[in-house]
Short mmCIF file of C-alpha atoms and ligand atoms in Angstrom, two decimals:
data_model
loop_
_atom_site.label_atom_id
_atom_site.label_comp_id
_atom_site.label_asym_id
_atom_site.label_seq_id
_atom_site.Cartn_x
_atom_site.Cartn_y
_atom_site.Cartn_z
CA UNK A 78 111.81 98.77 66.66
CA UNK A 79 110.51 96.39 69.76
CA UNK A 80 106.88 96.88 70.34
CA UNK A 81 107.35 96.28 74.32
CA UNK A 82 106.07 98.29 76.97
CA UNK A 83 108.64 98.16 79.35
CA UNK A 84 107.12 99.40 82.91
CA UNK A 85 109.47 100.97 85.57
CA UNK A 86 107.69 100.48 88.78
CA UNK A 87 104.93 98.02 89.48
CA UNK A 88 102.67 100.50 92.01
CA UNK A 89 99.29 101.48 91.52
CA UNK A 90 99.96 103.35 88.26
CA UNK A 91 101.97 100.83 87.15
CA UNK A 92 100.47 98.14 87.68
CA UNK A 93 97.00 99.56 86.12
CA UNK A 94 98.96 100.09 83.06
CA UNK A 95 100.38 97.07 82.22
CA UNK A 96 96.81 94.83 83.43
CA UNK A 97 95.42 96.99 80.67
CA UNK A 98 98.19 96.76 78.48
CA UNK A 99 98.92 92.84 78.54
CA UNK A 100 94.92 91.72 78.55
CA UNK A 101 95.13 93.74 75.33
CA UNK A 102 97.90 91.37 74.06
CA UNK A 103 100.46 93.60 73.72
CA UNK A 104 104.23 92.98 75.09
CA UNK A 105 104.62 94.07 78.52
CA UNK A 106 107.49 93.13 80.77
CA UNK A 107 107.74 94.95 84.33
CA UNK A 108 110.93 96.20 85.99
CA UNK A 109 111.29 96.02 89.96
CA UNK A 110 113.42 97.41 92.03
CA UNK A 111 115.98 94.75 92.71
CA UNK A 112 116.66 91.06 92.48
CA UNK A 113 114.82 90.41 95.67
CA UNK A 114 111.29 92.40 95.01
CA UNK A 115 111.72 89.77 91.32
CA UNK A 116 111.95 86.96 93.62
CA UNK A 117 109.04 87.81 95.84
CA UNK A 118 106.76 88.48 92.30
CA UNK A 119 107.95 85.68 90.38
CA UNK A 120 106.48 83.72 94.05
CA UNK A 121 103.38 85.31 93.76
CA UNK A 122 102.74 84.54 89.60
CA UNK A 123 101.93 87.49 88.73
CA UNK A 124 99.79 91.00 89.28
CA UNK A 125 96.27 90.82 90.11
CA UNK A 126 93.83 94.02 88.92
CA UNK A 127 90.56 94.27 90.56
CA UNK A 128 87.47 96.10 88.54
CA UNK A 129 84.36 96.55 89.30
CA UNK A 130 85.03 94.12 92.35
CA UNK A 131 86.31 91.62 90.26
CA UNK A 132 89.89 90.21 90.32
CA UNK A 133 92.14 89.12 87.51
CA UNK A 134 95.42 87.59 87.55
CA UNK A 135 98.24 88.45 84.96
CA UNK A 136 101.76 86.63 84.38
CA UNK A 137 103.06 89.37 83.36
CA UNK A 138 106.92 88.96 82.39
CA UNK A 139 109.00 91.04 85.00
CA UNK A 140 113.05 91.23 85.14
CA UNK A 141 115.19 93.92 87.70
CA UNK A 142 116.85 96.62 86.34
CA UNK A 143 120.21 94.94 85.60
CA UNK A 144 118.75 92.39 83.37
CA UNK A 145 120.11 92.91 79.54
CA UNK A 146 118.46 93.73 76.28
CA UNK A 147 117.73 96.95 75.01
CA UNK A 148 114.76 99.29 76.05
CA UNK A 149 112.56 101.27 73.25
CA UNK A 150 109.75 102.32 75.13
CA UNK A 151 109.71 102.95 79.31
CA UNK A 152 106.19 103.90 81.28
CA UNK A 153 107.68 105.84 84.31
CA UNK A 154 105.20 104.57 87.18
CA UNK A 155 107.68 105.35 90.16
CA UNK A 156 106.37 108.43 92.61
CA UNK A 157 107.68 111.89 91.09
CA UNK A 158 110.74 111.78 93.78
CA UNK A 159 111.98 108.35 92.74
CA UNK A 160 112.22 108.87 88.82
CA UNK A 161 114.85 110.05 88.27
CA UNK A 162 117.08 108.11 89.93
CA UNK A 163 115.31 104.42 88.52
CA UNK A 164 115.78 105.79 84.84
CA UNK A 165 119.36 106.69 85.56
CA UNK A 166 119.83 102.75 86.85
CA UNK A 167 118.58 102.30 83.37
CA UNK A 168 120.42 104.38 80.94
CA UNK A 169 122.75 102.57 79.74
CA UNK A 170 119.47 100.10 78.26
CA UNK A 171 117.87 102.31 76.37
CA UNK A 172 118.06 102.10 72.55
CA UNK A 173 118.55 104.80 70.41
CA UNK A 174 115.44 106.23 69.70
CA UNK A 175 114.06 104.97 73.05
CA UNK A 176 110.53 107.20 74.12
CA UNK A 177 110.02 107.23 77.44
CA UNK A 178 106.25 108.09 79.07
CA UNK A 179 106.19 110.06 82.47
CA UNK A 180 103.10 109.33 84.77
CA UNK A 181 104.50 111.37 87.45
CA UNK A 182 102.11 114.33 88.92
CA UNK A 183 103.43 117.93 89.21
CA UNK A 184 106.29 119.14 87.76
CA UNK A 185 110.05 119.33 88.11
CA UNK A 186 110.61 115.53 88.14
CA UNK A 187 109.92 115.24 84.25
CA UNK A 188 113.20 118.06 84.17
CA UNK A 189 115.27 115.37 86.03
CA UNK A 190 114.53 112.57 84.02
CA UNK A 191 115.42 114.05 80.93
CA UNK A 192 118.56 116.14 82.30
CA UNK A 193 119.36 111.69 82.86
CA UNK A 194 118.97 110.38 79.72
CA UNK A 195 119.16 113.58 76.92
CA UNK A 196 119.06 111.78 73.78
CA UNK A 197 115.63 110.08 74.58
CA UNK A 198 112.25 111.62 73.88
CA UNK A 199 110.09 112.38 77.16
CA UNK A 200 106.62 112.20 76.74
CA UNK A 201 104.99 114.11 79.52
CA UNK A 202 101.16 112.49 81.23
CA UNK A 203 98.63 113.94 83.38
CA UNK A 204 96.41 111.56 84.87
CA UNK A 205 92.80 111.74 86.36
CA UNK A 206 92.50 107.58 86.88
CA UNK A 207 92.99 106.65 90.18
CA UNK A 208 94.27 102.93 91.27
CA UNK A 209 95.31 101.57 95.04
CA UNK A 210 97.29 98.85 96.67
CA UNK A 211 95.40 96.81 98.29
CA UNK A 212 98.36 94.40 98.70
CA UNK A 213 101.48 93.61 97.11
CA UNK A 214 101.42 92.92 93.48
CA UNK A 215 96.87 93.32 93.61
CA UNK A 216 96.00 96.78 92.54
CA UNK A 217 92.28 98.43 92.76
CA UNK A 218 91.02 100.39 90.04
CA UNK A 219 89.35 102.80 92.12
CA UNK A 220 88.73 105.65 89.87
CA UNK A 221 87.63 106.28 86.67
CA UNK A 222 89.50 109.05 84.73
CA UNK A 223 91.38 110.44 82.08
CA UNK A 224 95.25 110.48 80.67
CA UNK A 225 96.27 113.43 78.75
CA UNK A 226 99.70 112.80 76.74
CA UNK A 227 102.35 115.15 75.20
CA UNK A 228 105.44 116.44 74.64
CA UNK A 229 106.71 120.00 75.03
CA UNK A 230 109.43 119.70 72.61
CA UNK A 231 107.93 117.86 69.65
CA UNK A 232 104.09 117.66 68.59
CA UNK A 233 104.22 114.54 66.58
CA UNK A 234 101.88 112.01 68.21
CA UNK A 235 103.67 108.71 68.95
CA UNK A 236 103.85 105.66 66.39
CA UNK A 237 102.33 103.43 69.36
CA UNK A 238 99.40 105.99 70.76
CA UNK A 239 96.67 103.59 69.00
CA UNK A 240 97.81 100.92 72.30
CA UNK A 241 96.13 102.60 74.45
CA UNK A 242 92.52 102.89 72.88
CA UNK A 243 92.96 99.15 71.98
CA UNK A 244 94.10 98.40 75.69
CA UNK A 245 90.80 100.20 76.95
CA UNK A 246 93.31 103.31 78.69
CA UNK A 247 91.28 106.26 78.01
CA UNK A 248 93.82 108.47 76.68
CA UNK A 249 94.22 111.69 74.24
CA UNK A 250 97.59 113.39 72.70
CA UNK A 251 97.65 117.23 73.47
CA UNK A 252 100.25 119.93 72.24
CA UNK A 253 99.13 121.66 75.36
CA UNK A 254 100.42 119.13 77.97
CA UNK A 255 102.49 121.83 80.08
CA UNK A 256 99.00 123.72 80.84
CA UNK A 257 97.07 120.54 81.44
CA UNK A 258 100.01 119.95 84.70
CA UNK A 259 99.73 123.20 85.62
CA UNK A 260 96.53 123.24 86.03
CA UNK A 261 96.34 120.32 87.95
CA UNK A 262 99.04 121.43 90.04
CA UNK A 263 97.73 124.19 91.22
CA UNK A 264 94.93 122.09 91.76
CA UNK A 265 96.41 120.06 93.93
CA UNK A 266 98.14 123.43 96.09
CA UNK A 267 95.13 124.27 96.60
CA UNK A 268 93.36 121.62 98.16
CA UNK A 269 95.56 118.89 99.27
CA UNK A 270 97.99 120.19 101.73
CA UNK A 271 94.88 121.85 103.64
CA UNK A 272 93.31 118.70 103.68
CA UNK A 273 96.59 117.44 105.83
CA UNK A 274 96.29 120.90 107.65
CA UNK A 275 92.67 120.85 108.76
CA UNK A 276 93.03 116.99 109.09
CA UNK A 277 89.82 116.74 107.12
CA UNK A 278 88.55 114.71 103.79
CA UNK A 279 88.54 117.33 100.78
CA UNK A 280 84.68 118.28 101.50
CA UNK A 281 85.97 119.40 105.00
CA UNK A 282 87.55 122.36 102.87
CA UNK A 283 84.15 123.95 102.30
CA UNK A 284 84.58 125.04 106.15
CA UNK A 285 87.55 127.20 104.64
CA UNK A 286 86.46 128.40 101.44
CA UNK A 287 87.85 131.98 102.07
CA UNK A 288 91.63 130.44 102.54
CA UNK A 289 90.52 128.32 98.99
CA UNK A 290 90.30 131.62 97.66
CA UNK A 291 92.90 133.27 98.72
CA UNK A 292 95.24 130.94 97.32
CA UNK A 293 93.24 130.46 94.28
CA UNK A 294 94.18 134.28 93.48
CA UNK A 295 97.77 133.75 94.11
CA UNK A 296 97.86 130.56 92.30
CA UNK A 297 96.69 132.25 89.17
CA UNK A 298 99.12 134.89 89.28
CA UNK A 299 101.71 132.47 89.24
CA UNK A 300 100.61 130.61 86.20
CA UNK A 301 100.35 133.84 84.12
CA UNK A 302 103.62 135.14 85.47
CA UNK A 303 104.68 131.79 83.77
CA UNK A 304 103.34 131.68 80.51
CA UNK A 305 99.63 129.83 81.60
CA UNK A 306 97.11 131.63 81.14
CA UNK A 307 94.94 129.65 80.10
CA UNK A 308 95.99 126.89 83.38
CA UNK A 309 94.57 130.34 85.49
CA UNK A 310 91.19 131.22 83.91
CA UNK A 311 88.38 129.99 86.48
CA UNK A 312 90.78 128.21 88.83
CA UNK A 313 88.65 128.60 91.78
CA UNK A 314 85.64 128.17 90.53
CA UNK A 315 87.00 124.76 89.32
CA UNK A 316 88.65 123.95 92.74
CA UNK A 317 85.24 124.38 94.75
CA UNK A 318 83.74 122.11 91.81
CA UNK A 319 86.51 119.54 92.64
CA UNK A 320 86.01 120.14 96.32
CA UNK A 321 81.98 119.26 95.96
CA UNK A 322 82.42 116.43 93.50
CA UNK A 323 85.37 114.61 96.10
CA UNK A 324 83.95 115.79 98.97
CA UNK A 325 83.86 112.36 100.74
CA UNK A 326 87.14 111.52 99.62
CA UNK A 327 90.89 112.17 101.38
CA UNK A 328 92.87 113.87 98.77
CA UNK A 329 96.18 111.96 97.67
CA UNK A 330 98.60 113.86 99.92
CA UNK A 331 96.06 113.24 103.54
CA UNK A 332 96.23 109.76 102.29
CA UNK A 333 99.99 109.36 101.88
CA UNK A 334 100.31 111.38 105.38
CA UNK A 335 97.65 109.18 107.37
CA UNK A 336 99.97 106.07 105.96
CA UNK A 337 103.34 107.43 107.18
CA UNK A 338 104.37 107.62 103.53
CA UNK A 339 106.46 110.00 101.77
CA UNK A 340 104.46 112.73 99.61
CA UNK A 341 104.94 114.33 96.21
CA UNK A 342 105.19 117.78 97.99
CA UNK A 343 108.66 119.17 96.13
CA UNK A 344 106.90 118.68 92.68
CA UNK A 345 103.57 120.26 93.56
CA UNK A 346 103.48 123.19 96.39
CA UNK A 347 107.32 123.40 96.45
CA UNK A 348 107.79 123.66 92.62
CA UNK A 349 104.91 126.34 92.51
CA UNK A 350 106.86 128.26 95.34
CA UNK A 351 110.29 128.16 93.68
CA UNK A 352 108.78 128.74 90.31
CA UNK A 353 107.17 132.12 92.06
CA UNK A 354 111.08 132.86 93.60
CA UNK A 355 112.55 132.31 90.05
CA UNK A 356 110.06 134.65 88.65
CA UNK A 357 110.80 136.93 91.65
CA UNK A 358 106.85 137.08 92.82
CA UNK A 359 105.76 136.91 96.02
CA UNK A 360 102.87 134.85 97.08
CA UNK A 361 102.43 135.14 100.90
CA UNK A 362 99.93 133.06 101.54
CA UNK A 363 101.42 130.18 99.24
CA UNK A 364 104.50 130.57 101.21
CA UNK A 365 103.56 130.42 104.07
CA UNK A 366 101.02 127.24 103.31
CA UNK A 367 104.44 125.92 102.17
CA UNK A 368 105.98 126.23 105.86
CA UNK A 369 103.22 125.15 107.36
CA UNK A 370 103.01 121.64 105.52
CA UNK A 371 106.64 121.30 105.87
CA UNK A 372 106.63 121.91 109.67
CA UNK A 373 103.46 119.74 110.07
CA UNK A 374 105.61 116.75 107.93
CA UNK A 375 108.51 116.93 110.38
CA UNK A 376 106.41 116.38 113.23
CA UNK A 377 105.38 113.55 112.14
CA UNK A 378 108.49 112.46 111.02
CA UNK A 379 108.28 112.80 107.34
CA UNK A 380 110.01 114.22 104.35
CA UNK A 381 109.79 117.47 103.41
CA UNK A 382 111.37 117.53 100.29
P1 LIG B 412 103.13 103.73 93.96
O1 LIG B 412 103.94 104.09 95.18
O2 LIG B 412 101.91 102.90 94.14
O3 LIG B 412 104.06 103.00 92.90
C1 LIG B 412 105.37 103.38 92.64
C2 LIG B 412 106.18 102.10 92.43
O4 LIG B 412 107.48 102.44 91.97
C3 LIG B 412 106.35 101.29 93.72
O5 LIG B 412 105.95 99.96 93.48
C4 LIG B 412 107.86 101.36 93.97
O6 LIG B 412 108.38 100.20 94.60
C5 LIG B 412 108.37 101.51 92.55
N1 LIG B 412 109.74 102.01 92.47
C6 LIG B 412 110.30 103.05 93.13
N2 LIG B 412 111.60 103.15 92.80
C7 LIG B 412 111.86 102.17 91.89
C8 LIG B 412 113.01 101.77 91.18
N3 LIG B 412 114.19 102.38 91.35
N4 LIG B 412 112.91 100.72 90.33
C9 LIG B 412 111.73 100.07 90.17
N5 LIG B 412 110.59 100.41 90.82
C10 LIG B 412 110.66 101.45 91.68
O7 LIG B 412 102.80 105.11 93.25
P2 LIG B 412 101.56 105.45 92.30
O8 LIG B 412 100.37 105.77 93.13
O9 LIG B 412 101.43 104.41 91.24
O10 LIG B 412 102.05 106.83 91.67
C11 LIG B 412 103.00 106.93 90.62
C12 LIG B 412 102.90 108.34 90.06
O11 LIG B 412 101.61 108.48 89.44
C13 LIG B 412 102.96 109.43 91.14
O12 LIG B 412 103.66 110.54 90.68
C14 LIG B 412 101.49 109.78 91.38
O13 LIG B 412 101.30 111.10 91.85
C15 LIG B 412 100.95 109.61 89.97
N6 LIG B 412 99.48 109.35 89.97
C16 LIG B 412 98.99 108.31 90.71
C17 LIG B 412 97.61 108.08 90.68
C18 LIG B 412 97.01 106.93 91.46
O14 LIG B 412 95.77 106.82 91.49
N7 LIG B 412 97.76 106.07 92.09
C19 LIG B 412 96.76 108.90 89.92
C20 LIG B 412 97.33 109.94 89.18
C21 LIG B 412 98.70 110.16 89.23
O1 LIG B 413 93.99 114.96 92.52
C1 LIG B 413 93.56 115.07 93.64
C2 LIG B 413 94.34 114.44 94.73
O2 LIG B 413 93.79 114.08 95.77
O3 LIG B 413 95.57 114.30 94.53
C3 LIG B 413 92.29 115.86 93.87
C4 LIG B 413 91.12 114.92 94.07
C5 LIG B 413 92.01 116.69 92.65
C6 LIG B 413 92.42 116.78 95.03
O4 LIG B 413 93.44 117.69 94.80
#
């Protein structure tokens, strides 16, 4: 079986990735969006990585989706709304036995992928690293972090997981991969949308810890109604811990607002909100959070979905 890291999306994640990935030596060719974002990197030579304020330039091979030749292995990098629609552009390229590896936050979009391409193995990530565009195709390592990889429906670690130590990604296989994006999730409900709601950078939250709370409680109760547990136990005391370690930071979703860009909202609040309807809970105050994000998105504009 081919040893190439194919990489769907050449973004921040992306892009991080497959720096790492070819400086290790290993095959990497990247897949853009259409024959005109090719022609635009093949003008520019390559990606360009900066760490630790230092910038280096890879040729990394890249080809659009409707090149030919079979696909073993596919890193997901596109935003959680926009995967499953590149994989299914690239069904009919993937091998039998293909593996593909999901870097998309929250939850719901790793359902769609697979529900695309069934006979493939979907290996779920949660990542802590965080990377930036400073430009097209020049990428800014801007975070250190963690990757935790796994697979709900198979616990054999993958032929190929030794690439990442050697590449320098700092990354560990779990059987518990489900909890570890639940947990991050929830996370995520709890501080970023009233970061876009109080207009503030995440230590601004510490204004509003009593609201932090509140949801906190109802977040739990949804993971346990769910089967996590374990994704509940502390959760606040780990989102005020969050909250003080980011505090000068804007979380993800004020950044993607303050940019006029689309955000990850479906998989993240609106999953945990039509997770609670499925399970027939109500959560109030996580509902009406929901409405509140959604309204303030439409002003502006912006997606909701
Ligand atoms: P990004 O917007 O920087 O990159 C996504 C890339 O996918 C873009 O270059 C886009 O053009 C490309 N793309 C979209 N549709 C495509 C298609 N059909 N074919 C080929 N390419 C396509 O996004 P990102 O910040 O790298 O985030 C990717 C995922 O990783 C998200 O779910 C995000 O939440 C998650 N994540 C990101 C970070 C981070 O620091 N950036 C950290 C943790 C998790
Ligand atoms: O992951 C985050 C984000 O901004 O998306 C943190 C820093 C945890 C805030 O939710």
């Amino acid at each position: 079986m081919s040893s190439t890291w194919h990489i769907l999306g050449a973004g921040s994640l992306g892009s991080l990735w497959a720096c790492r990935l070819a400086r290790a030596g290993k095959a990497v060719r990247l897949i853009l969006r259409d024959d005109r974002r090719l022609a635009a990197y093949q003008a520019a030579g390559g990606l360009t990585l900066v760490e630790h304020g230092q910038a280096s330039h890879y040729a990394i091979p890249a080809e659009s989706p409707g090149a030919h030749g079979p696909i073993h292995r596919l890193l997901v990098a596109c935003k959680a709304y926009d995967a499953a629609s590149a994989v299914a552009r690239l069904a009919p390229r993937l091998a039998e036995g293909a593996e593909l590896v999901l870097l998309q936050n929250g939850l719901g979009s790793q359902d769609e992928v697979a529900d695309q391409v069934p006979r493939t193995r979907c290996i779920f990530a949660s990542s802590t690293e965080g990377a930036f565009r400073e430009d097209d195709w020049r990428v800014r390592f801007a975070g250190q972090g963690f990757n935790w990889l796994g697979d709900p429906a198979n616990p054999t670690v993958p032929q190929w997981f030794d690439d990442l130590s050697e590449a320098g990604i700092p990354a560990e296989w779990t059987v518990d991969i489900l909890t570890r994006l639940w947990r991050k999730l929830a996370l995520n409900c709890a501080i970023n949308p009233l970061t876009v709601l109080h207009d503030c950078h995440n230590g601004g939250l510490l204004e509003h810890l009593g609201e932090v709370a509140t949801l906190c409680d109802e977040l739990a109760a949804l993971l346990r109604r769910c089967g996590q547990p374990q994704a509940a136990e502390m959760l606040d005391e780990e989102v005020q811990r969050v909250i003080l370690a980011t505090a000068a930071n804007y979380s993800s979703m004020y950044q993607d607002v303050r940019h006029g860009r689309r955000t990850e909202v479906h998989y993240l609040l609106g999953h945990a909100c039509r997770t609670a309807a499925r399970h027939g809970l109500g959560l109030p105050h996580l509902e009406r959070l929901h409405q509140r994000l959604v309204d303030s998105l439409q002003a502006r504009g912006l997606p909701s979905d």
